[in-house]
mmCIF file of C-alpha atoms and ligand atoms in Angstrom:
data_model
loop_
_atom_site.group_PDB
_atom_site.id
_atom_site.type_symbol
_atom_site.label_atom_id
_atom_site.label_comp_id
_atom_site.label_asym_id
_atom_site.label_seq_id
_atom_site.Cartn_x
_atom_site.Cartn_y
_atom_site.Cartn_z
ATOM 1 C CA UNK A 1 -104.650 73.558 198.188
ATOM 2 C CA UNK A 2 -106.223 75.945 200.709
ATOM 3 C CA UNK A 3 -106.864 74.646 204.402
ATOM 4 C CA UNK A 4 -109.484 75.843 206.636
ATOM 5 C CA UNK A 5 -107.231 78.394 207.328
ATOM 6 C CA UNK A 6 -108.763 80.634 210.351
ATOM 7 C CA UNK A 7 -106.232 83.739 209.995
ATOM 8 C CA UNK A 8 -104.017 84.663 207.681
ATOM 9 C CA UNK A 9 -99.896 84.651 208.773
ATOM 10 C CA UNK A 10 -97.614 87.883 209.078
ATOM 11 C CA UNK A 11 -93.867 86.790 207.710
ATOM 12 C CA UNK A 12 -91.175 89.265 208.323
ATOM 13 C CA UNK A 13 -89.017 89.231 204.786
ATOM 14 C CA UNK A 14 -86.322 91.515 205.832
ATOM 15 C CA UNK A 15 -83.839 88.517 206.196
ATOM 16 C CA UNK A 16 -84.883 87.021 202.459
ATOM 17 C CA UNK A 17 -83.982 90.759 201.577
ATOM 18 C CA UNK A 18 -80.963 90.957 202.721
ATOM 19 C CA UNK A 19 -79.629 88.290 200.728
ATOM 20 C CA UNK A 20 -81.645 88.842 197.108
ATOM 21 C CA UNK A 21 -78.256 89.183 195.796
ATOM 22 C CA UNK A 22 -75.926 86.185 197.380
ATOM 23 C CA UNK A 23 -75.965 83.398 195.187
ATOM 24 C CA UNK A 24 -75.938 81.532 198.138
ATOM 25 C CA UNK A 25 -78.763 82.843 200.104
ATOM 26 C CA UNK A 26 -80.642 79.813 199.814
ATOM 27 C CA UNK A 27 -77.993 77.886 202.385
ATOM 28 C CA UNK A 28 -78.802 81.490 204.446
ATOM 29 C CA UNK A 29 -80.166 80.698 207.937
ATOM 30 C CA UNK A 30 -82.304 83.275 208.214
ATOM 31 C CA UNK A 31 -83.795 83.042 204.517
ATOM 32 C CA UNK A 32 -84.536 79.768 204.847
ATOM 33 C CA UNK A 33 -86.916 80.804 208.067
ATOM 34 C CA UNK A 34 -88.509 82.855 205.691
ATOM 35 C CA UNK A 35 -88.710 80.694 202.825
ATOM 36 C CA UNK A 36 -90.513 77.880 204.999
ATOM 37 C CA UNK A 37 -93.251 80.318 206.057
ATOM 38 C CA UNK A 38 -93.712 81.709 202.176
ATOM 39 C CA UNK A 39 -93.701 77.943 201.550
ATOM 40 C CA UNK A 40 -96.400 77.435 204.405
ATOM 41 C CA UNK A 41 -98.179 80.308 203.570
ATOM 42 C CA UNK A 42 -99.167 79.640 199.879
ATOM 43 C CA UNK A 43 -99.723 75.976 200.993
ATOM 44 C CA UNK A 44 -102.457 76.979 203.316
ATOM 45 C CA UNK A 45 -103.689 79.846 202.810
ATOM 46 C CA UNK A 46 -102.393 81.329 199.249
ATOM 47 C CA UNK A 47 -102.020 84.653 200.862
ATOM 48 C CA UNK A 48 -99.827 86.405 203.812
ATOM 49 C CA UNK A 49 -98.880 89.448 204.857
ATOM 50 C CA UNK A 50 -95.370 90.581 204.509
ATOM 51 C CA UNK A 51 -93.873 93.278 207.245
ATOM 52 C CA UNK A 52 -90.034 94.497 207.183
ATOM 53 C CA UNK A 53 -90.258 94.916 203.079
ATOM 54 C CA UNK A 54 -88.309 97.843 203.374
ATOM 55 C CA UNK A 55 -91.032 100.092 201.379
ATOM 56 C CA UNK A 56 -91.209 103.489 202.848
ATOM 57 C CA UNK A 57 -94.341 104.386 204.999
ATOM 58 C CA UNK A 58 -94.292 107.222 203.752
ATOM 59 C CA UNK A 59 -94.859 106.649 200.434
ATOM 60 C CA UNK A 60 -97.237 104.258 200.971
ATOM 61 C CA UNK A 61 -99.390 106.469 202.777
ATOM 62 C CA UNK A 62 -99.072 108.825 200.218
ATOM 63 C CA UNK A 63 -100.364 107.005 197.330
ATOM 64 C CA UNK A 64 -103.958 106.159 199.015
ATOM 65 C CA UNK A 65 -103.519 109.982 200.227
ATOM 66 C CA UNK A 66 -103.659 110.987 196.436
ATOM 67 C CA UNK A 67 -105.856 108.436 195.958
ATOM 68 C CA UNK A 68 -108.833 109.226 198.007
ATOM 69 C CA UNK A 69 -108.005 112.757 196.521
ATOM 70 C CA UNK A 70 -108.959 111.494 193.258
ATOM 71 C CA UNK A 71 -111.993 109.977 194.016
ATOM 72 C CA UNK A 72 -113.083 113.024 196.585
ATOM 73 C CA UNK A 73 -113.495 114.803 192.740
ATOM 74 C CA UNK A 74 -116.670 115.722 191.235
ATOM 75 C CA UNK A 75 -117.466 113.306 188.074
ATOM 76 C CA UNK A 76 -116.953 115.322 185.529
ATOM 77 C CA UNK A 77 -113.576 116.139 186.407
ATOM 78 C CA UNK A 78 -112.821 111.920 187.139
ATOM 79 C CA UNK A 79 -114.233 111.188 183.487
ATOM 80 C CA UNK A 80 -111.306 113.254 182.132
ATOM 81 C CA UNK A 81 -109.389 110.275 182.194
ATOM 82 C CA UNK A 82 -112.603 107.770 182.100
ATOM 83 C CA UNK A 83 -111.532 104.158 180.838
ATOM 84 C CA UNK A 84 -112.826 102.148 177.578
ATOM 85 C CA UNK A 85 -111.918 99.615 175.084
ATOM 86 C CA UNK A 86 -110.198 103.020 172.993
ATOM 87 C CA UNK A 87 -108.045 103.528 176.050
ATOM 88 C CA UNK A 88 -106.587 99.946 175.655
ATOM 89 C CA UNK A 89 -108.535 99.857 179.410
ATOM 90 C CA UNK A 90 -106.747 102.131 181.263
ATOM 91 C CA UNK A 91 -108.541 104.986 182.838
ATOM 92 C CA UNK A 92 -110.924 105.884 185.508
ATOM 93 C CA UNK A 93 -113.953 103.595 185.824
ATOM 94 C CA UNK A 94 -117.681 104.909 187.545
ATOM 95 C CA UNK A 95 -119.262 102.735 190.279
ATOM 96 C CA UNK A 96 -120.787 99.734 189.588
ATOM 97 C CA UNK A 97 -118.705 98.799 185.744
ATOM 98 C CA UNK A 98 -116.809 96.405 187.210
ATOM 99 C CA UNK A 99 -118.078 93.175 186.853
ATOM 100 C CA UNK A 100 -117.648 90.020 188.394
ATOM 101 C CA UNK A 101 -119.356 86.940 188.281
ATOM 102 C CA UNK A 102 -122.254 88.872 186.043
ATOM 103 C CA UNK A 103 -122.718 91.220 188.862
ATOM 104 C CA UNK A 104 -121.507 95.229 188.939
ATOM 105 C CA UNK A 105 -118.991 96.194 191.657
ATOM 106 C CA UNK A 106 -119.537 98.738 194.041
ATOM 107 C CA UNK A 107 -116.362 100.605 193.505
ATOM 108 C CA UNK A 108 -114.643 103.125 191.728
ATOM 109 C CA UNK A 109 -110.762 102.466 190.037
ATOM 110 C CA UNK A 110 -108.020 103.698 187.798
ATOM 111 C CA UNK A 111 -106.864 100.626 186.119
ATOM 112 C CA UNK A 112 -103.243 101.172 184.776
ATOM 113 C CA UNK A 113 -100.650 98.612 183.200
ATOM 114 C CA UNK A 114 -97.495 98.142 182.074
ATOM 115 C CA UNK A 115 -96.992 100.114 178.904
ATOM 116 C CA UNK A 116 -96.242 97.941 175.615
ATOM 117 C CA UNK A 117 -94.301 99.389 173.149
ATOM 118 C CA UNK A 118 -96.555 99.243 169.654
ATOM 119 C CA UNK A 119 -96.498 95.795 168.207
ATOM 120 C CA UNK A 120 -94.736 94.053 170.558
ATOM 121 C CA UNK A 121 -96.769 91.476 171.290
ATOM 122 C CA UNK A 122 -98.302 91.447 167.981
ATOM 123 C CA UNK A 123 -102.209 90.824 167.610
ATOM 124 C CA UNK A 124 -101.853 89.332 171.288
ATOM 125 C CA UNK A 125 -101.009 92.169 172.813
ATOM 126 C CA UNK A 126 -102.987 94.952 170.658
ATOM 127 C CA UNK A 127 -106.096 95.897 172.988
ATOM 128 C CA UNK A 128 -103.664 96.652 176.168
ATOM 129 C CA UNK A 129 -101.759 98.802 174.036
ATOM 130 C CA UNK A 130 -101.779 102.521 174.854
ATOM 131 C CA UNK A 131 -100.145 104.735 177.436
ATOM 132 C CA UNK A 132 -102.039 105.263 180.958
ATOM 133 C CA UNK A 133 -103.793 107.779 181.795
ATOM 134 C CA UNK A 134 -103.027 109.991 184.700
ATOM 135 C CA UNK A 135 -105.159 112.882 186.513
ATOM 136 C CA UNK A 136 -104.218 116.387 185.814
ATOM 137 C CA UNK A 137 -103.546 117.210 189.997
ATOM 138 C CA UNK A 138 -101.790 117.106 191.924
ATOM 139 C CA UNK A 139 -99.175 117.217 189.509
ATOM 140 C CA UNK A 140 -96.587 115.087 191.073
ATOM 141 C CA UNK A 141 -99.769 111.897 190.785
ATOM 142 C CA UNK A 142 -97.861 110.099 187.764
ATOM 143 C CA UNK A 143 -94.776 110.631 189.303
ATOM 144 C CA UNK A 144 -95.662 109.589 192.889
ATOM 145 C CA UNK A 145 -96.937 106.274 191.233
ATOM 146 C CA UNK A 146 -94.306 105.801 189.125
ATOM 147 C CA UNK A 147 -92.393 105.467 191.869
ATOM 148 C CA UNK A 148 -94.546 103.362 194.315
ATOM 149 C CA UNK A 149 -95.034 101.395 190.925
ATOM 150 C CA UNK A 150 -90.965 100.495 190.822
ATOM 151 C CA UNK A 151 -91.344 99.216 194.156
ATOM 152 C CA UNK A 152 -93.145 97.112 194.198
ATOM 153 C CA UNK A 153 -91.999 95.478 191.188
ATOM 154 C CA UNK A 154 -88.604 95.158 192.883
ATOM 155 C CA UNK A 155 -90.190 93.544 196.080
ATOM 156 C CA UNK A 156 -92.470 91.509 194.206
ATOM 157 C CA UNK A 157 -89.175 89.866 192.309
ATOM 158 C CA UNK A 158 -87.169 89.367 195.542
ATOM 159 C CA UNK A 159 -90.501 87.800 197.328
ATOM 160 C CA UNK A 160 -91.052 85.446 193.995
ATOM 161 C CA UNK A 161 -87.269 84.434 194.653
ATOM 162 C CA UNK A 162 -88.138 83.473 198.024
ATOM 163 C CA UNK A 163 -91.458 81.661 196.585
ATOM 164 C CA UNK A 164 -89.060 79.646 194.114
ATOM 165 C CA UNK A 165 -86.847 78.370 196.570
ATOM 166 C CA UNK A 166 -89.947 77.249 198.728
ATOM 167 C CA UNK A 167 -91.219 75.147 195.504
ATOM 168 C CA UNK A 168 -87.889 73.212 196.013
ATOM 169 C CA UNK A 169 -86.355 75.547 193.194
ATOM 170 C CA UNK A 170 -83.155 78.004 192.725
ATOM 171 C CA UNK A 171 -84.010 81.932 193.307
ATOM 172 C CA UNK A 172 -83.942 82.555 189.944
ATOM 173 C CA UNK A 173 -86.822 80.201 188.697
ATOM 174 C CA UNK A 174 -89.333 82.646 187.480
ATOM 175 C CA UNK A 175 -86.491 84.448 185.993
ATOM 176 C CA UNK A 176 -86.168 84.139 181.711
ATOM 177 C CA UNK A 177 -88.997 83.166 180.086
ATOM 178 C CA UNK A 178 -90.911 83.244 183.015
ATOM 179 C CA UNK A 179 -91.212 86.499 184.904
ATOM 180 C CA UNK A 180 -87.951 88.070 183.529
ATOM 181 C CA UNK A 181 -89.631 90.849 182.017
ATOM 182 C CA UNK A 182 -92.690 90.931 184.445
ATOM 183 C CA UNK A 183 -95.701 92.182 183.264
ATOM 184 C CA UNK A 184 -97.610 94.323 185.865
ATOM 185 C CA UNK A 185 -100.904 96.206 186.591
ATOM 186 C CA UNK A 186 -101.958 98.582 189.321
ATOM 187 C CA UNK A 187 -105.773 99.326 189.849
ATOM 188 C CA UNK A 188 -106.501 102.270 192.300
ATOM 189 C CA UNK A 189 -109.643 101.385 194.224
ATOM 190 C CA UNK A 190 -112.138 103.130 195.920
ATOM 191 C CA UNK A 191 -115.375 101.630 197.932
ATOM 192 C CA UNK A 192 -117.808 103.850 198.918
ATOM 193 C CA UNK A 193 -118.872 103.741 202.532
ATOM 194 C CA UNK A 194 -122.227 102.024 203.691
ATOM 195 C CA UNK A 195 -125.226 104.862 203.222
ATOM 196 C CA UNK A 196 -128.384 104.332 204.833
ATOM 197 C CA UNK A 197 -129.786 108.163 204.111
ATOM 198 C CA UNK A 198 -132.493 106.781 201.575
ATOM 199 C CA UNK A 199 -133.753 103.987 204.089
ATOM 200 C CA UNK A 200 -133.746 101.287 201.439
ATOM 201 C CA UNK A 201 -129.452 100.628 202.515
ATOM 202 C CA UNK A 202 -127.751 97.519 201.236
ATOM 203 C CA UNK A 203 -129.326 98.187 197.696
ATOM 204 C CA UNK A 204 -128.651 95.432 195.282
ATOM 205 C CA UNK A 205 -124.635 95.467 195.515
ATOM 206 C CA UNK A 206 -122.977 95.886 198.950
ATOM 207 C CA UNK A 207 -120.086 93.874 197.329
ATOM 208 C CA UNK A 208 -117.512 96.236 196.628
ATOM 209 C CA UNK A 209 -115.732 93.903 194.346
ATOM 210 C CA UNK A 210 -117.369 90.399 194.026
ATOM 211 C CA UNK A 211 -115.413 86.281 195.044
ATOM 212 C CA UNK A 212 -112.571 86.799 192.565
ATOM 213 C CA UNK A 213 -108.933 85.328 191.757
ATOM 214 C CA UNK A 214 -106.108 87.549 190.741
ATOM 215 C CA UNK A 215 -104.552 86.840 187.289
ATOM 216 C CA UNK A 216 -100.875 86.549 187.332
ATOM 217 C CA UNK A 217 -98.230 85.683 190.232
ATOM 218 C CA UNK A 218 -98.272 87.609 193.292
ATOM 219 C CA UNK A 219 -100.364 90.732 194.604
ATOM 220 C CA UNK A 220 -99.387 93.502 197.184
ATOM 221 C CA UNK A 221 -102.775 95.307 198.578
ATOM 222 C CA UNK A 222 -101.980 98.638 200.272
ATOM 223 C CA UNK A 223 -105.283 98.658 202.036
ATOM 224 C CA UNK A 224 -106.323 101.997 203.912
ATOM 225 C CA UNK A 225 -105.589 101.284 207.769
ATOM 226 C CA UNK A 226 -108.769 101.813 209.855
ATOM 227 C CA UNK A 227 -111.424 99.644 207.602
ATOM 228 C CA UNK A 228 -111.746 96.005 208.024
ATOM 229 C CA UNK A 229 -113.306 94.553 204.269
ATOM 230 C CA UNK A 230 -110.883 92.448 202.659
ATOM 231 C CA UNK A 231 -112.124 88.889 203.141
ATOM 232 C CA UNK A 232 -110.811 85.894 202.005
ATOM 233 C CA UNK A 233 -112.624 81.867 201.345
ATOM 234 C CA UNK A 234 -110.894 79.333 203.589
ATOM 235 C CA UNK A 235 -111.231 75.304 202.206
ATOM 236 C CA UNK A 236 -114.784 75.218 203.970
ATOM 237 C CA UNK A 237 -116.528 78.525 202.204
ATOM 238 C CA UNK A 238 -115.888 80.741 205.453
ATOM 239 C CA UNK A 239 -114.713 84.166 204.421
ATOM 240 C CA UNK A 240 -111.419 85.407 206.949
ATOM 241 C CA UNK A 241 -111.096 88.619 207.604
ATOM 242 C CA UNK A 242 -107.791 90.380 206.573
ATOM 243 C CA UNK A 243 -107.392 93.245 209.030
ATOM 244 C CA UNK A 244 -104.927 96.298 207.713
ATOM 245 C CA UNK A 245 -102.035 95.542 209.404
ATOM 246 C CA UNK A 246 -100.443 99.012 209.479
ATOM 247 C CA UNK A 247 -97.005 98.546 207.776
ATOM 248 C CA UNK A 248 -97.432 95.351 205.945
ATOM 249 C CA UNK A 249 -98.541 94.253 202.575
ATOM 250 C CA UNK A 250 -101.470 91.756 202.450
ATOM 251 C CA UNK A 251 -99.863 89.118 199.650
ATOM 252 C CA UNK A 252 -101.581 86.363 197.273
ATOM 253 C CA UNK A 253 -101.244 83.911 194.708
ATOM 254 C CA UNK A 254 -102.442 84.653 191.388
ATOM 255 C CA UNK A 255 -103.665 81.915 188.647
ATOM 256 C CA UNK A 256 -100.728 81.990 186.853
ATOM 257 C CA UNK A 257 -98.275 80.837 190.172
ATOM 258 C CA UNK A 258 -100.671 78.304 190.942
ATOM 259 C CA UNK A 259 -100.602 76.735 187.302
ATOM 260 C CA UNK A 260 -96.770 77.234 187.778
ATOM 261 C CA UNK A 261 -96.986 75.085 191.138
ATOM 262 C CA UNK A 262 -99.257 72.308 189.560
ATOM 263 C CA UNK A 263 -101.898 72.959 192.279
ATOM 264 C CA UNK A 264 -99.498 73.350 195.324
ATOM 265 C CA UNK A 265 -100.387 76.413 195.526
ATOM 266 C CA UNK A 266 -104.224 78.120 195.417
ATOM 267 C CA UNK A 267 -104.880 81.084 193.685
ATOM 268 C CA UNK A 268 -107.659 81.706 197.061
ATOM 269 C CA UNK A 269 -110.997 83.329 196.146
ATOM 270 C CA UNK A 270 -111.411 86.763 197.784
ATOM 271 C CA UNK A 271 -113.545 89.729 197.830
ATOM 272 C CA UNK A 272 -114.691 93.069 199.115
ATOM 273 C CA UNK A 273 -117.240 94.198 201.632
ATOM 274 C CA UNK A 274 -116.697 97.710 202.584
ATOM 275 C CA UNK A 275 -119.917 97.704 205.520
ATOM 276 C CA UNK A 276 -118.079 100.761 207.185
ATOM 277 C CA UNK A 277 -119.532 104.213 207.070
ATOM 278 C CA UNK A 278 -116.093 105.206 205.762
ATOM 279 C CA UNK A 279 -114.613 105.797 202.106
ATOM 280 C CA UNK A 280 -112.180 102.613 201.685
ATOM 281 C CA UNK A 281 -109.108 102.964 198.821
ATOM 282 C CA UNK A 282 -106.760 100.113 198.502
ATOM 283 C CA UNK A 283 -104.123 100.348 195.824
ATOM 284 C CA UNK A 284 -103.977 96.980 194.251
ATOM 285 C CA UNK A 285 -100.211 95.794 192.477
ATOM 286 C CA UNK A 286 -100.067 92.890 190.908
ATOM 287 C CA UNK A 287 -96.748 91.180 189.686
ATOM 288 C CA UNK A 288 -97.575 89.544 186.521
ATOM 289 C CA UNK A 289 -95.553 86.532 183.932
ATOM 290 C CA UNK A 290 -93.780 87.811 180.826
ATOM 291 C CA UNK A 291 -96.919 89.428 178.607
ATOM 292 C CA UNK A 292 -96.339 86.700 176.131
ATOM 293 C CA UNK A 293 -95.031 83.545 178.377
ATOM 294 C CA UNK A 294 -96.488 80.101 178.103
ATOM 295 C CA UNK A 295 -97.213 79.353 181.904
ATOM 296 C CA UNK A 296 -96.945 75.222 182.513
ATOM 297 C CA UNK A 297 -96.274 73.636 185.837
ATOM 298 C CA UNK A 298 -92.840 73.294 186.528
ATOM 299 C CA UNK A 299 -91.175 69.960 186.385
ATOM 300 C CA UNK A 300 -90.049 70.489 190.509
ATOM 301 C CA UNK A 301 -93.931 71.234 191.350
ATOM 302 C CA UNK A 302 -94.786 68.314 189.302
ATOM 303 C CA UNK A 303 -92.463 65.767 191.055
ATOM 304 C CA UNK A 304 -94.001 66.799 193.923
ATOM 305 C CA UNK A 305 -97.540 66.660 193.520
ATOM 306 C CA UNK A 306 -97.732 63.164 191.987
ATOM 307 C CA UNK A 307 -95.461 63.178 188.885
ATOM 308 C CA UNK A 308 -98.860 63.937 186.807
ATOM 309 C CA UNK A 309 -99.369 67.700 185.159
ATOM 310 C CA UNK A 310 -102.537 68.732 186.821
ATOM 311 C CA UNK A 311 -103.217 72.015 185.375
ATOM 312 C CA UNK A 312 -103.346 73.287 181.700
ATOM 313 C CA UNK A 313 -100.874 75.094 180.113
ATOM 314 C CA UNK A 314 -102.068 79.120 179.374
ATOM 315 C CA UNK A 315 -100.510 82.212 177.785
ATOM 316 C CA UNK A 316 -100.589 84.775 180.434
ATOM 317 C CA UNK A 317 -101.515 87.750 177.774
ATOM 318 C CA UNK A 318 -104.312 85.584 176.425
ATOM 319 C CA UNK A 319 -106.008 84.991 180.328
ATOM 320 C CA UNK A 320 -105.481 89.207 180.837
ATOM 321 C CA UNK A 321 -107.051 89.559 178.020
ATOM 322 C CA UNK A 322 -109.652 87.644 178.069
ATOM 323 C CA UNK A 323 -110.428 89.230 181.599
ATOM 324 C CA UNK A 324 -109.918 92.625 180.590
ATOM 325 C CA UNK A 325 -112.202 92.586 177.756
ATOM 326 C CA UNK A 326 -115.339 90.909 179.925
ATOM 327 C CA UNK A 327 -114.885 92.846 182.713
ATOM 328 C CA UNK A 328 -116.500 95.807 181.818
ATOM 329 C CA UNK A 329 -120.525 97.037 181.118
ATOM 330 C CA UNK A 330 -119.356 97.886 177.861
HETATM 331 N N1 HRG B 1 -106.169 92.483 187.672
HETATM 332 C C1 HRG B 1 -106.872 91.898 188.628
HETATM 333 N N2 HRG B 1 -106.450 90.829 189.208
HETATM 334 N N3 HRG B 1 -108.012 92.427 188.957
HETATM 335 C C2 HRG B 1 -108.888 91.863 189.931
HETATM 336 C C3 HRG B 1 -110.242 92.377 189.665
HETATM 337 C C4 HRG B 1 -111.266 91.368 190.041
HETATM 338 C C5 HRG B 1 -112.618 91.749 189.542
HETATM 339 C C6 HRG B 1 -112.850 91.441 188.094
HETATM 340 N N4 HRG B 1 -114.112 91.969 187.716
HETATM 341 C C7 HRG B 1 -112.867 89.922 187.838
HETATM 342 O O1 HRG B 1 -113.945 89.346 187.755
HETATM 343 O O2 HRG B 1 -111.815 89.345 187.690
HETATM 344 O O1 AKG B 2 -109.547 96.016 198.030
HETATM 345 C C1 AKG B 2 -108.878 95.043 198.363
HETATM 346 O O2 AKG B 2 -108.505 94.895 199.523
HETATM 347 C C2 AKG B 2 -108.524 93.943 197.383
HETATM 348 C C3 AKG B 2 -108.862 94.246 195.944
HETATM 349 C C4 AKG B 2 -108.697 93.052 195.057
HETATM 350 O O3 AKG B 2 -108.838 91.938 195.465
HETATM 351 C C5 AKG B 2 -108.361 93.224 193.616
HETATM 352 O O4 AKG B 2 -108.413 94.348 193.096
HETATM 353 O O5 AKG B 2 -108.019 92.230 192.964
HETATM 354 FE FE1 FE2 B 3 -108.076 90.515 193.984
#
């Protein structure tokens, strides 16, 4: 349950890192530091940032490099790979399709997912299935993502062990039927800057992406490092800035961890505001449940928030799906 959180905490993981392997890292001094700020964290807030993750700078500048690349292109050459329904949703998408709340977006994205192999979900998993679609140049674009991609699908595991043992659990909770063949989507996001050329500014939508929560278990936003939008609702409706950090990851909680922690933990509301007069790009990765896993708060989260189930049960393809297909103008 989210406080009236006025900032948003920065938790070094590099000790709960250290240790993803030890079967005993949860008697680990250090990792237990860590684990009581994750635990803290998604109490209060349902987001953090997370510095000393051990993902290259590098690279992480890199991908919003090639990223602002992309969406520097003319149109014509961005709706080479545009997005629909026939594209099992992966694909560039124009300025204002994204909808939220009834409302279009103001930003641009590649939306890409987790490739299924045919069938293997049966009818649950049909419209995601289809292979993502990558621009042309620079060449190495798949590749570079592919690895970024690998990542933080590693990271995202070894911070959900961290999250388990803070729910009073063992590291490998989410492991199984759970999260042991993770799910994942990446969207690539661009927010055009502020323009006041035409006089009538701040049009209908400054909201570059409109009071949402994230779907599945855990999110790591590379944001672009000299524009402040990000904001995110504390328990009284007041929207906190989330800075770039330069070098950290800005975390959250998706609906399908807080179902997992009967309510201990929020899935916050957040959304975008780019008012700079600079083009913003975040790359977006979230860490998602098994495609087809039946997410139900654990018995540990239920012990200790009351001994009564508090949330529905949901299938974690059925929610994406049912996002995925009413997202869109079309
Ligand atoms: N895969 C995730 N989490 N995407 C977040 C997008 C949020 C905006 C979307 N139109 C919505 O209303 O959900
Ligand atoms: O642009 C950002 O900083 C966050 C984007 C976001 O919340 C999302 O794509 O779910
Ligand atoms: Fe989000």
């Amino acid at each position: 349950m989210a406080t009236d959180f006025k900032s948003i905490p920065v938790i070094d993981i590099s000790p709960l890192l250290a240790k993803f392997d030890d079967p005993n890292m949860a008697e680990d001094l250090g990792v237990c530091e860590v684990v009581k700020k994750l635990g803290q964290a998604c109490r209060e807030a349902g987001f953090f940032y997370v510095k000393g993750h051990s993902i290259p700078d590098s690279l992480i500048r890199e991908v919003r490099n090639i990223t602002h690349q992309f969406f520097y292109l003319p149109c014509e050459e961005k709706l080479k790979i545009k997005m629909s329904a026939a594209t099992a949703y992966r694909g560039y998408q124009e300025v204002g399709e994204n909808i939220t709340k009834g409302v279009p977006d103001r930003h641009e994205a590649i939306d890409c997912y987790r490739e299924l192999k045919h069938g293997m979900y049966g009818d649950l998993g049909k419209p995601m299935e289809g292979s993502n679609l990558w621009p042309a140049n620079p060449p190495n674009f798949k590749l570079l993502m592919e690895e970024y991609i690998d990542m933080c699908a590693d990271l995202s595991r070894k911070i959900m062990q961290g999250i388990a043992l803070a729910l009073g659990g063992s590291s490998n909770e989410f492991e199984g039927d759970i999260a042991g063949d993770p799910f994942w989507v990446m969207r690539l996001i661009g927010y055009p800057e502020i323009s006041n050329a035409d006089g009538h500014d701040k049009a209908e939508n400054d909201i570059g992406c409109g009071a949402h929560t994230d779907y599945g278990l855990l999110t790591l936003v590379n944001q672009d490092d000299d524009i402040t939008a990000l904001q995110v609702r504390n328990h009284s409706g007041e929207w906190i800035w989330a800075p770039p950090i330069p070098g950290t990851f800005v975390c959250n909680i998706g609906d399908m961890l807080k179902i997992l922690s009967n309510g201990l933990y929020e899935s916050t509301l957040h959304r975008v505001v780019n008012n700079s007069p600079k083009y913003r790009v975040c790359i977006a990765y979230f860490y998602e449940p098994n495609f087809d896993a039946a997410i139900e708060p654990l018995d540990i989260c239920i012990k200790r928030t009351g001994g009564s189930k508090k949330l529905e049960r949901a299938v974690y393809g059925e929610h994406l799906v049912g996002k995925v297909t009413t997202n869109f103008k079309y």
